């Protein structure tokens, strides 16, 4: 019998796209990030599974990766694969669950039950009204290979449902492939929605958001349509994350088709497994990796203490690889942003904070970088200078020499994670202000200056300390 189930991956990200053709699988390849190298990030094709309308699954190796076509962005459509542990005839086994494994345990594909639940709760998060929830659910058996749409609906028992009766807001679709001798594993594929916006009936295109008539079916009487924020409303962080009109940010009632939820599998009188699915916007810079990723955030929560273990930092090869990877991602990020524009926005933000705190706006602006004179005829002086400097740091020997020569380099140049809402008066030393510390001029998800995770920052500090310990002569 099957004693335990789990789903691989336990968390997957789908990416919206209007194209009917899913994006091929791909991975990052080696990039020449030496001081005199090209600095380009390479994206290589990888083995891709194609799923036909009838559930037929085949594998191929693409010649190249194409992120867009005539229809727009190609969606990223992740597969979930069922794994388990079982005992048959006194012999224990573990691995992907196949039709043969089911048969050996006295089960069939029809006994496998998939359940997918997703929701878009953006409007509900702000209004806290049940009618503004948009949810979808699909239940299907392991032998049902039809493509099933996740039909987003609002609770009809609510006073004013955002999605009215008789209407559906598509949140994507799911399909269970038919196992075959070449690909016998049990899987489910999630296909995200197109990445479009819907609005209420009677929506005024003069607001600047013109939508096709077929997408204007939401309830204009729902709480989300016309919801108005107050000065003390903190349910949007960062602020102004929705399309609004007039002073006071009155919501226009617009909703997109992103979602997140769960993928679950159950067997008769047996175990259950659950994974998470998140549907997100396309990667507009697919060859640029962020220096603070979701993986970094998760590691910060479960592996933060690792970097304080002397044995961890003493593993010079592993630590050096982590530090180099971080600075490679910093360089890739630098290649995707306009530092001059971001710096000016940061300076303006500083001035606004200062004005509201009784501080000098000019002093607050000066915390950011002073725009340099155009370099070599280039108008984006900060951007060019930043890319040149960060290009050096991916040569680990250069970075190590700088740390050895400047003991306080990390503390002076890298912004430490800090609580921005600490009690007491705001001063120019407050972490609310953008400074020249790295990452400079970048805004975090909390609307305050961005910083590394605590684990990343502590790793840099411990790595720098270890470098100096190994370099300084014995007294």
PDB file of C-alpha atoms in Angstrom, residues 8-267:
ATOM      1  CA  UNK A   8       7.247  17.881  -6.596  1.00  0.00           C
ATOM      2  CA  UNK A   9       7.753  20.793  -6.632  1.00  0.00           C
ATOM      3  CA  UNK A  10       6.067  21.793  -3.372  1.00  0.00           C
ATOM      4  CA  UNK A  11       5.844  25.364  -4.691  1.00  0.00           C
ATOM      5  CA  UNK A  12       5.692  26.468  -8.335  1.00  0.00           C
ATOM      6  CA  UNK A  13       5.277  29.765 -10.145  1.00  0.00           C
ATOM      7  CA  UNK A  14       3.214  30.090 -13.283  1.00  0.00           C
ATOM      8  CA  UNK A  15       3.640  33.232 -15.371  1.00  0.00           C
ATOM      9  CA  UNK A  16       0.808  34.910 -17.241  1.00  0.00           C
ATOM     10  CA  UNK A  17       0.774  35.150 -20.993  1.00  0.00           C
ATOM     11  CA  UNK A  18      -1.813  35.531 -23.786  1.00  0.00           C
ATOM     12  CA  UNK A  19      -0.010  33.202 -26.203  1.00  0.00           C
ATOM     13  CA  UNK A  20      -1.601  29.747 -26.657  1.00  0.00           C
ATOM     14  CA  UNK A  21       1.916  28.269 -26.799  1.00  0.00           C
ATOM     15  CA  UNK A  22       3.581  27.635 -23.407  1.00  0.00           C
ATOM     16  CA  UNK A  23       7.129  28.835 -22.876  1.00  0.00           C
ATOM     17  CA  UNK A  24       9.732  26.106 -23.349  1.00  0.00           C
ATOM     18  CA  UNK A  25      11.720  24.916 -20.355  1.00  0.00           C
ATOM     19  CA  UNK A  26      15.030  26.686 -19.868  1.00  0.00           C
ATOM     20  CA  UNK A  27      17.858  27.150 -17.414  1.00  0.00           C
ATOM     21  CA  UNK A  28      20.703  29.565 -16.824  1.00  0.00           C
ATOM     22  CA  UNK A  29      23.985  28.637 -18.455  1.00  0.00           C
ATOM     23  CA  UNK A  30      27.545  29.762 -17.773  1.00  0.00           C
ATOM     24  CA  UNK A  31      28.081  33.458 -18.332  1.00  0.00           C
ATOM     25  CA  UNK A  32      31.357  35.262 -18.920  1.00  0.00           C
ATOM     26  CA  UNK A  33      31.391  37.612 -15.947  1.00  0.00           C
ATOM     27  CA  UNK A  34      35.134  38.133 -15.793  1.00  0.00           C
ATOM     28  CA  UNK A  35      36.345  41.771 -15.738  1.00  0.00           C
ATOM     29  CA  UNK A  36      36.867  41.712 -19.501  1.00  0.00           C
ATOM     30  CA  UNK A  37      34.033  39.323 -20.354  1.00  0.00           C
ATOM     31  CA  UNK A  38      30.752  40.050 -22.115  1.00  0.00           C
ATOM     32  CA  UNK A  39      28.795  40.164 -18.863  1.00  0.00           C
ATOM     33  CA  UNK A  40      25.773  38.643 -20.584  1.00  0.00           C
ATOM     34  CA  UNK A  41      23.522  36.155 -18.860  1.00  0.00           C
ATOM     35  CA  UNK A  42      22.915  33.065 -20.969  1.00  0.00           C
ATOM     36  CA  UNK A  43      19.595  31.221 -21.084  1.00  0.00           C
ATOM     37  CA  UNK A  44      19.738  27.643 -22.385  1.00  0.00           C
ATOM     38  CA  UNK A  45      16.823  25.441 -23.522  1.00  0.00           C
ATOM     39  CA  UNK A  46      16.029  22.350 -21.488  1.00  0.00           C
ATOM     40  CA  UNK A  47      13.898  19.226 -21.888  1.00  0.00           C
ATOM     41  CA  UNK A  48      10.288  20.321 -22.443  1.00  0.00           C
ATOM     42  CA  UNK A  49       7.018  18.399 -22.006  1.00  0.00           C
ATOM     43  CA  UNK A  50       4.285  19.116 -24.567  1.00  0.00           C
ATOM     44  CA  UNK A  51       0.703  18.365 -23.567  1.00  0.00           C
ATOM     45  CA  UNK A  52      -1.950  17.866 -26.262  1.00  0.00           C
ATOM     46  CA  UNK A  53      -5.664  18.606 -25.862  1.00  0.00           C
ATOM     47  CA  UNK A  54      -6.401  14.873 -25.501  1.00  0.00           C
ATOM     48  CA  UNK A  55      -3.873  14.494 -22.686  1.00  0.00           C
ATOM     49  CA  UNK A  56      -1.058  12.986 -24.760  1.00  0.00           C
ATOM     50  CA  UNK A  57       2.317  13.883 -23.256  1.00  0.00           C
ATOM     51  CA  UNK A  58       5.565  14.006 -25.239  1.00  0.00           C
ATOM     52  CA  UNK A  59       9.093  15.229 -24.553  1.00  0.00           C
ATOM     53  CA  UNK A  60      11.377  17.247 -26.803  1.00  0.00           C
ATOM     54  CA  UNK A  61      14.505  19.383 -26.614  1.00  0.00           C
ATOM     55  CA  UNK A  62      13.976  22.903 -28.005  1.00  0.00           C
ATOM     56  CA  UNK A  63      16.658  24.437 -30.175  1.00  0.00           C
ATOM     57  CA  UNK A  64      16.179  27.852 -28.571  1.00  0.00           C
ATOM     58  CA  UNK A  65      14.054  29.613 -25.979  1.00  0.00           C
ATOM     59  CA  UNK A  66      11.347  31.981 -27.191  1.00  0.00           C
ATOM     60  CA  UNK A  67       9.608  34.091 -24.560  1.00  0.00           C
ATOM     61  CA  UNK A  68       7.220  35.980 -26.865  1.00  0.00           C
ATOM     62  CA  UNK A  69       5.463  35.407 -30.168  1.00  0.00           C
ATOM     63  CA  UNK A  70       2.863  37.220 -32.276  1.00  0.00           C
ATOM     64  CA  UNK A  71       0.212  36.723 -29.566  1.00  0.00           C
ATOM     65  CA  UNK A  72       2.388  38.099 -26.785  1.00  0.00           C
ATOM     66  CA  UNK A  73       4.159  36.551 -23.828  1.00  0.00           C
ATOM     67  CA  UNK A  74       4.243  32.778 -23.738  1.00  0.00           C
ATOM     68  CA  UNK A  75       2.892  31.552 -20.391  1.00  0.00           C
ATOM     69  CA  UNK A  76       5.038  29.513 -18.023  1.00  0.00           C
ATOM     70  CA  UNK A  77       2.989  26.404 -17.240  1.00  0.00           C
ATOM     71  CA  UNK A  78       4.475  24.298 -14.415  1.00  0.00           C
ATOM     72  CA  UNK A  79       3.893  20.583 -13.930  1.00  0.00           C
ATOM     73  CA  UNK A  80       3.278  18.978 -10.553  1.00  0.00           C
ATOM     74  CA  UNK A  81       4.527  15.397 -10.200  1.00  0.00           C
ATOM     75  CA  UNK A  82       3.195  12.949  -7.614  1.00  0.00           C
ATOM     76  CA  UNK A  83       5.737  11.088  -5.472  1.00  0.00           C
ATOM     77  CA  UNK A  84       5.224   8.609  -2.681  1.00  0.00           C
ATOM     78  CA  UNK A  85       6.448   5.851  -0.415  1.00  0.00           C
ATOM     79  CA  UNK A  86       4.878   2.408  -0.512  1.00  0.00           C
ATOM     80  CA  UNK A  87       5.247  -1.223   0.529  1.00  0.00           C
ATOM     81  CA  UNK A  88       4.333  -4.039  -1.851  1.00  0.00           C
ATOM     82  CA  UNK A  89       4.862  -7.675  -0.902  1.00  0.00           C
ATOM     83  CA  UNK A  90       6.956  -6.648   2.072  1.00  0.00           C
ATOM     84  CA  UNK A  91       9.297  -4.603  -0.144  1.00  0.00           C
ATOM     85  CA  UNK A  92       9.475  -0.855   0.464  1.00  0.00           C
ATOM     86  CA  UNK A  93       9.697   1.573  -2.422  1.00  0.00           C
ATOM     87  CA  UNK A  94       9.852   5.292  -2.950  1.00  0.00           C
ATOM     88  CA  UNK A  95       9.847   7.667  -5.919  1.00  0.00           C
ATOM     89  CA  UNK A  96       7.456   8.944  -8.581  1.00  0.00           C
ATOM     90  CA  UNK A  97       4.002   7.361  -8.481  1.00  0.00           C
ATOM     91  CA  UNK A  98       3.165   5.586 -11.739  1.00  0.00           C
ATOM     92  CA  UNK A  99       0.237   3.600 -13.040  1.00  0.00           C
ATOM     93  CA  UNK A 100       2.215   0.425 -12.290  1.00  0.00           C
ATOM     94  CA  UNK A 101       2.767   1.498  -8.680  1.00  0.00           C
ATOM     95  CA  UNK A 102      -0.965   2.107  -8.357  1.00  0.00           C
ATOM     96  CA  UNK A 103      -1.744  -1.317  -9.821  1.00  0.00           C
ATOM     97  CA  UNK A 104       0.694  -3.017  -7.463  1.00  0.00           C
ATOM     98  CA  UNK A 105      -1.168  -1.351  -4.596  1.00  0.00           C
ATOM     99  CA  UNK A 106      -4.579  -2.374  -5.914  1.00  0.00           C
ATOM    100  CA  UNK A 107      -5.447   1.059  -7.267  1.00  0.00           C
ATOM    101  CA  UNK A 108      -6.093   2.665 -10.663  1.00  0.00           C
ATOM    102  CA  UNK A 109      -5.874   6.124 -12.190  1.00  0.00           C
ATOM    103  CA  UNK A 110      -9.549   6.663 -11.400  1.00  0.00           C
ATOM    104  CA  UNK A 111      -8.722   6.357  -7.682  1.00  0.00           C
ATOM    105  CA  UNK A 112      -6.407   9.363  -7.826  1.00  0.00           C
ATOM    106  CA  UNK A 113      -8.242  12.575  -7.026  1.00  0.00           C
ATOM    107  CA  UNK A 114      -6.739  15.974  -7.860  1.00  0.00           C
ATOM    108  CA  UNK A 115      -8.143  19.122  -6.285  1.00  0.00           C
ATOM    109  CA  UNK A 116      -7.016  22.597  -7.390  1.00  0.00           C
ATOM    110  CA  UNK A 117      -8.162  25.682  -5.507  1.00  0.00           C
ATOM    111  CA  UNK A 118      -7.040  29.195  -6.396  1.00  0.00           C
ATOM    112  CA  UNK A 119      -8.193  32.695  -5.565  1.00  0.00           C
ATOM    113  CA  UNK A 120      -7.584  36.347  -6.341  1.00  0.00           C
ATOM    114  CA  UNK A 121      -8.066  38.165  -3.048  1.00  0.00           C
ATOM    115  CA  UNK A 122      -6.527  41.527  -3.906  1.00  0.00           C
ATOM    116  CA  UNK A 123      -9.810  43.435  -3.714  1.00  0.00           C
ATOM    117  CA  UNK A 124     -10.957  41.494  -0.656  1.00  0.00           C
ATOM    118  CA  UNK A 125      -7.651  42.253   1.099  1.00  0.00           C
ATOM    119  CA  UNK A 126      -8.383  45.960   0.838  1.00  0.00           C
ATOM    120  CA  UNK A 127     -12.154  46.098   1.346  1.00  0.00           C
ATOM    121  CA  UNK A 128     -12.472  43.111   3.720  1.00  0.00           C
ATOM    122  CA  UNK A 129     -15.846  42.387   2.099  1.00  0.00           C
ATOM    123  CA  UNK A 130     -16.718  38.745   1.370  1.00  0.00           C
ATOM    124  CA  UNK A 131     -18.330  39.714  -1.938  1.00  0.00           C
ATOM    125  CA  UNK A 132     -14.962  40.869  -3.278  1.00  0.00           C
ATOM    126  CA  UNK A 133     -13.397  37.413  -3.096  1.00  0.00           C
ATOM    127  CA  UNK A 134     -12.779  35.694  -6.439  1.00  0.00           C
ATOM    128  CA  UNK A 135     -12.256  31.943  -6.118  1.00  0.00           C
ATOM    129  CA  UNK A 136     -12.133  28.889  -8.361  1.00  0.00           C
ATOM    130  CA  UNK A 137     -12.006  25.146  -7.778  1.00  0.00           C
ATOM    131  CA  UNK A 138     -11.560  22.114 -10.015  1.00  0.00           C
ATOM    132  CA  UNK A 139     -11.834  18.474  -8.921  1.00  0.00           C
ATOM    133  CA  UNK A 140     -10.825  15.744 -11.350  1.00  0.00           C
ATOM    134  CA  UNK A 141      -9.820  12.106 -11.361  1.00  0.00           C
ATOM    135  CA  UNK A 142      -6.479  10.770 -12.535  1.00  0.00           C
ATOM    136  CA  UNK A 143      -8.075   9.319 -15.667  1.00  0.00           C
ATOM    137  CA  UNK A 144      -9.783  12.595 -16.646  1.00  0.00           C
ATOM    138  CA  UNK A 145      -7.435  14.144 -19.206  1.00  0.00           C
ATOM    139  CA  UNK A 146      -9.597  17.051 -20.331  1.00  0.00           C
ATOM    140  CA  UNK A 147      -8.435  20.625 -19.936  1.00  0.00           C
ATOM    141  CA  UNK A 148     -10.500  22.252 -17.195  1.00  0.00           C
ATOM    142  CA  UNK A 149     -10.873  26.024 -16.777  1.00  0.00           C
ATOM    143  CA  UNK A 150     -10.554  27.539 -13.302  1.00  0.00           C
ATOM    144  CA  UNK A 151     -13.709  29.665 -13.316  1.00  0.00           C
ATOM    145  CA  UNK A 152     -13.326  32.533 -10.886  1.00  0.00           C
ATOM    146  CA  UNK A 153     -16.539  33.457  -9.088  1.00  0.00           C
ATOM    147  CA  UNK A 154     -17.517  35.556  -6.069  1.00  0.00           C
ATOM    148  CA  UNK A 155     -19.675  34.261  -3.183  1.00  0.00           C
ATOM    149  CA  UNK A 156     -23.214  34.753  -4.412  1.00  0.00           C
ATOM    150  CA  UNK A 157     -24.578  34.821  -0.875  1.00  0.00           C
ATOM    151  CA  UNK A 158     -22.719  38.092  -0.301  1.00  0.00           C
ATOM    152  CA  UNK A 159     -24.632  41.347  -0.517  1.00  0.00           C
ATOM    153  CA  UNK A 160     -22.844  42.633  -3.631  1.00  0.00           C
ATOM    154  CA  UNK A 161     -20.676  39.956  -5.345  1.00  0.00           C
ATOM    155  CA  UNK A 162     -17.847  41.465  -7.386  1.00  0.00           C
ATOM    156  CA  UNK A 163     -18.263  38.774 -10.064  1.00  0.00           C
ATOM    157  CA  UNK A 164     -22.036  38.722 -10.538  1.00  0.00           C
ATOM    158  CA  UNK A 165     -24.159  35.652 -11.122  1.00  0.00           C
ATOM    159  CA  UNK A 166     -23.767  34.169 -14.583  1.00  0.00           C
ATOM    160  CA  UNK A 167     -20.275  35.617 -15.120  1.00  0.00           C
ATOM    161  CA  UNK A 168     -16.855  33.986 -14.817  1.00  0.00           C
ATOM    162  CA  UNK A 169     -13.400  35.522 -14.468  1.00  0.00           C
ATOM    163  CA  UNK A 170     -10.932  32.883 -15.798  1.00  0.00           C
ATOM    164  CA  UNK A 171      -7.988  32.252 -13.466  1.00  0.00           C
ATOM    165  CA  UNK A 172      -6.247  29.707 -15.681  1.00  0.00           C
ATOM    166  CA  UNK A 173      -6.751  26.020 -16.363  1.00  0.00           C
ATOM    167  CA  UNK A 174      -5.474  22.601 -15.297  1.00  0.00           C
ATOM    168  CA  UNK A 175      -5.010  19.289 -17.098  1.00  0.00           C
ATOM    169  CA  UNK A 176      -3.893  15.812 -16.069  1.00  0.00           C
ATOM    170  CA  UNK A 177      -1.663  14.160 -18.719  1.00  0.00           C
ATOM    171  CA  UNK A 178      -2.223  10.539 -19.659  1.00  0.00           C
ATOM    172  CA  UNK A 179       0.752   8.432 -18.496  1.00  0.00           C
ATOM    173  CA  UNK A 180       2.614   6.509 -21.221  1.00  0.00           C
ATOM    174  CA  UNK A 181       5.608   4.118 -21.296  1.00  0.00           C
ATOM    175  CA  UNK A 182       8.052   6.967 -21.957  1.00  0.00           C
ATOM    176  CA  UNK A 183       6.546   9.293 -19.338  1.00  0.00           C
ATOM    177  CA  UNK A 184       4.788   7.055 -16.803  1.00  0.00           C
ATOM    178  CA  UNK A 185       4.757   9.492 -13.869  1.00  0.00           C
ATOM    179  CA  UNK A 186       1.482  10.993 -12.619  1.00  0.00           C
ATOM    180  CA  UNK A 187       1.377  14.737 -13.243  1.00  0.00           C
ATOM    181  CA  UNK A 188      -0.877  17.776 -13.390  1.00  0.00           C
ATOM    182  CA  UNK A 189      -0.146  20.895 -15.420  1.00  0.00           C
ATOM    183  CA  UNK A 190      -1.272  24.350 -14.370  1.00  0.00           C
ATOM    184  CA  UNK A 191      -1.723  26.922 -17.122  1.00  0.00           C
ATOM    185  CA  UNK A 192      -2.126  30.517 -15.904  1.00  0.00           C
ATOM    186  CA  UNK A 193      -4.557  33.054 -17.303  1.00  0.00           C
ATOM    187  CA  UNK A 194      -3.795  35.455 -20.151  1.00  0.00           C
ATOM    188  CA  UNK A 195      -2.760  38.410 -18.032  1.00  0.00           C
ATOM    189  CA  UNK A 196      -5.625  40.813 -18.678  1.00  0.00           C
ATOM    190  CA  UNK A 197      -7.707  43.251 -16.642  1.00  0.00           C
ATOM    191  CA  UNK A 198     -11.454  43.247 -16.023  1.00  0.00           C
ATOM    192  CA  UNK A 199     -13.671  46.146 -14.990  1.00  0.00           C
ATOM    193  CA  UNK A 200     -17.199  46.949 -13.805  1.00  0.00           C
ATOM    194  CA  UNK A 201     -20.136  47.605 -16.069  1.00  0.00           C
ATOM    195  CA  UNK A 202     -20.291  51.271 -17.025  1.00  0.00           C
ATOM    196  CA  UNK A 203     -16.537  51.747 -16.650  1.00  0.00           C
ATOM    197  CA  UNK A 204     -15.494  55.159 -17.967  1.00  0.00           C
ATOM    198  CA  UNK A 205     -12.610  54.846 -20.474  1.00  0.00           C
ATOM    199  CA  UNK A 206     -11.805  58.530 -19.903  1.00  0.00           C
ATOM    200  CA  UNK A 207     -10.107  57.470 -16.670  1.00  0.00           C
ATOM    201  CA  UNK A 208      -7.192  56.344 -18.821  1.00  0.00           C
ATOM    202  CA  UNK A 209      -7.917  52.628 -18.543  1.00  0.00           C
ATOM    203  CA  UNK A 210      -9.764  51.599 -21.677  1.00  0.00           C
ATOM    204  CA  UNK A 211     -10.913  47.958 -21.696  1.00  0.00           C
ATOM    205  CA  UNK A 212     -12.698  45.755 -24.240  1.00  0.00           C
ATOM    206  CA  UNK A 213     -16.447  45.605 -23.719  1.00  0.00           C
ATOM    207  CA  UNK A 214     -16.405  41.837 -23.163  1.00  0.00           C
ATOM    208  CA  UNK A 215     -14.259  42.341 -20.049  1.00  0.00           C
ATOM    209  CA  UNK A 216     -16.585  44.910 -18.468  1.00  0.00           C
ATOM    210  CA  UNK A 217     -18.935  42.677 -16.509  1.00  0.00           C
ATOM    211  CA  UNK A 218     -17.962  43.157 -12.855  1.00  0.00           C
ATOM    212  CA  UNK A 219     -20.552  44.491 -10.422  1.00  0.00           C
ATOM    213  CA  UNK A 220     -20.417  48.328 -10.208  1.00  0.00           C
ATOM    214  CA  UNK A 221     -22.190  48.123  -6.836  1.00  0.00           C
ATOM    215  CA  UNK A 222     -19.568  45.844  -5.265  1.00  0.00           C
ATOM    216  CA  UNK A 223     -17.533  47.286  -2.393  1.00  0.00           C
ATOM    217  CA  UNK A 224     -14.395  47.268  -4.537  1.00  0.00           C
ATOM    218  CA  UNK A 225     -15.989  49.457  -7.223  1.00  0.00           C
ATOM    219  CA  UNK A 226     -15.572  52.980  -5.905  1.00  0.00           C
ATOM    220  CA  UNK A 227     -13.790  51.990  -2.679  1.00  0.00           C
ATOM    221  CA  UNK A 228     -11.992  55.018  -1.289  1.00  0.00           C
ATOM    222  CA  UNK A 229      -8.881  54.931   0.888  1.00  0.00           C
ATOM    223  CA  UNK A 230      -8.523  57.202   3.890  1.00  0.00           C
ATOM    224  CA  UNK A 231      -5.385  58.866   5.188  1.00  0.00           C
ATOM    225  CA  UNK A 232      -5.113  56.288   7.982  1.00  0.00           C
ATOM    226  CA  UNK A 233      -5.802  53.200   5.874  1.00  0.00           C
ATOM    227  CA  UNK A 234      -2.772  50.910   5.860  1.00  0.00           C
ATOM    228  CA  UNK A 235      -4.231  48.006   3.908  1.00  0.00           C
ATOM    229  CA  UNK A 236      -2.191  48.839   0.831  1.00  0.00           C
ATOM    230  CA  UNK A 237       1.543  48.339   1.279  1.00  0.00           C
ATOM    231  CA  UNK A 238       3.237  49.681  -0.729  1.00  0.00           C
ATOM    232  CA  UNK A 239       0.708  52.441  -1.242  1.00  0.00           C
ATOM    233  CA  UNK A 240      -1.295  53.105  -4.412  1.00  0.00           C
ATOM    234  CA  UNK A 241      -1.204  49.554  -5.740  1.00  0.00           C
ATOM    235  CA  UNK A 242      -4.516  49.818  -7.574  1.00  0.00           C
ATOM    236  CA  UNK A 243      -5.932  51.877 -10.411  1.00  0.00           C
ATOM    237  CA  UNK A 244      -7.667  54.879  -8.903  1.00  0.00           C
ATOM    238  CA  UNK A 245      -9.212  58.168  -9.901  1.00  0.00           C
ATOM    239  CA  UNK A 246      -9.739  61.571  -8.316  1.00  0.00           C
ATOM    240  CA  UNK A 247      -8.229  62.829  -5.093  1.00  0.00           C
ATOM    241  CA  UNK A 248      -8.448  60.318  -2.299  1.00  0.00           C
ATOM    242  CA  UNK A 249      -7.701  57.396  -4.601  1.00  0.00           C
ATOM    243  CA  UNK A 250     -11.135  56.087  -5.425  1.00  0.00           C
ATOM    244  CA  UNK A 251     -10.882  52.562  -6.792  1.00  0.00           C
ATOM    245  CA  UNK A 252     -12.005  52.060 -10.379  1.00  0.00           C
ATOM    246  CA  UNK A 253     -12.964  48.487  -9.544  1.00  0.00           C
ATOM    247  CA  UNK A 254     -10.422  46.908 -11.873  1.00  0.00           C
ATOM    248  CA  UNK A 255      -9.250  43.335 -11.274  1.00  0.00           C
ATOM    249  CA  UNK A 256      -6.515  41.299 -12.962  1.00  0.00           C
ATOM    250  CA  UNK A 257      -6.358  37.512 -13.377  1.00  0.00           C
ATOM    251  CA  UNK A 258      -3.431  36.582 -11.158  1.00  0.00           C
ATOM    252  CA  UNK A 259      -4.094  34.104  -8.365  1.00  0.00           C
ATOM    253  CA  UNK A 260      -2.537  31.678  -5.939  1.00  0.00           C
ATOM    254  CA  UNK A 261      -3.729  28.552  -4.216  1.00  0.00           C
ATOM    255  CA  UNK A 262      -3.167  24.860  -3.664  1.00  0.00           C
ATOM    256  CA  UNK A 263      -2.839  21.652  -5.673  1.00  0.00           C
ATOM    257  CA  UNK A 264      -3.835  18.581  -3.660  1.00  0.00           C
ATOM    258  CA  UNK A 265      -3.916  14.824  -4.324  1.00  0.00           C
ATOM    259  CA  UNK A 266      -5.737  12.142  -2.344  1.00  0.00           C
ATOM    260  CA  UNK A 267      -6.115   8.370  -2.576  1.00  0.00           C
TER     261      UNK A 267
END
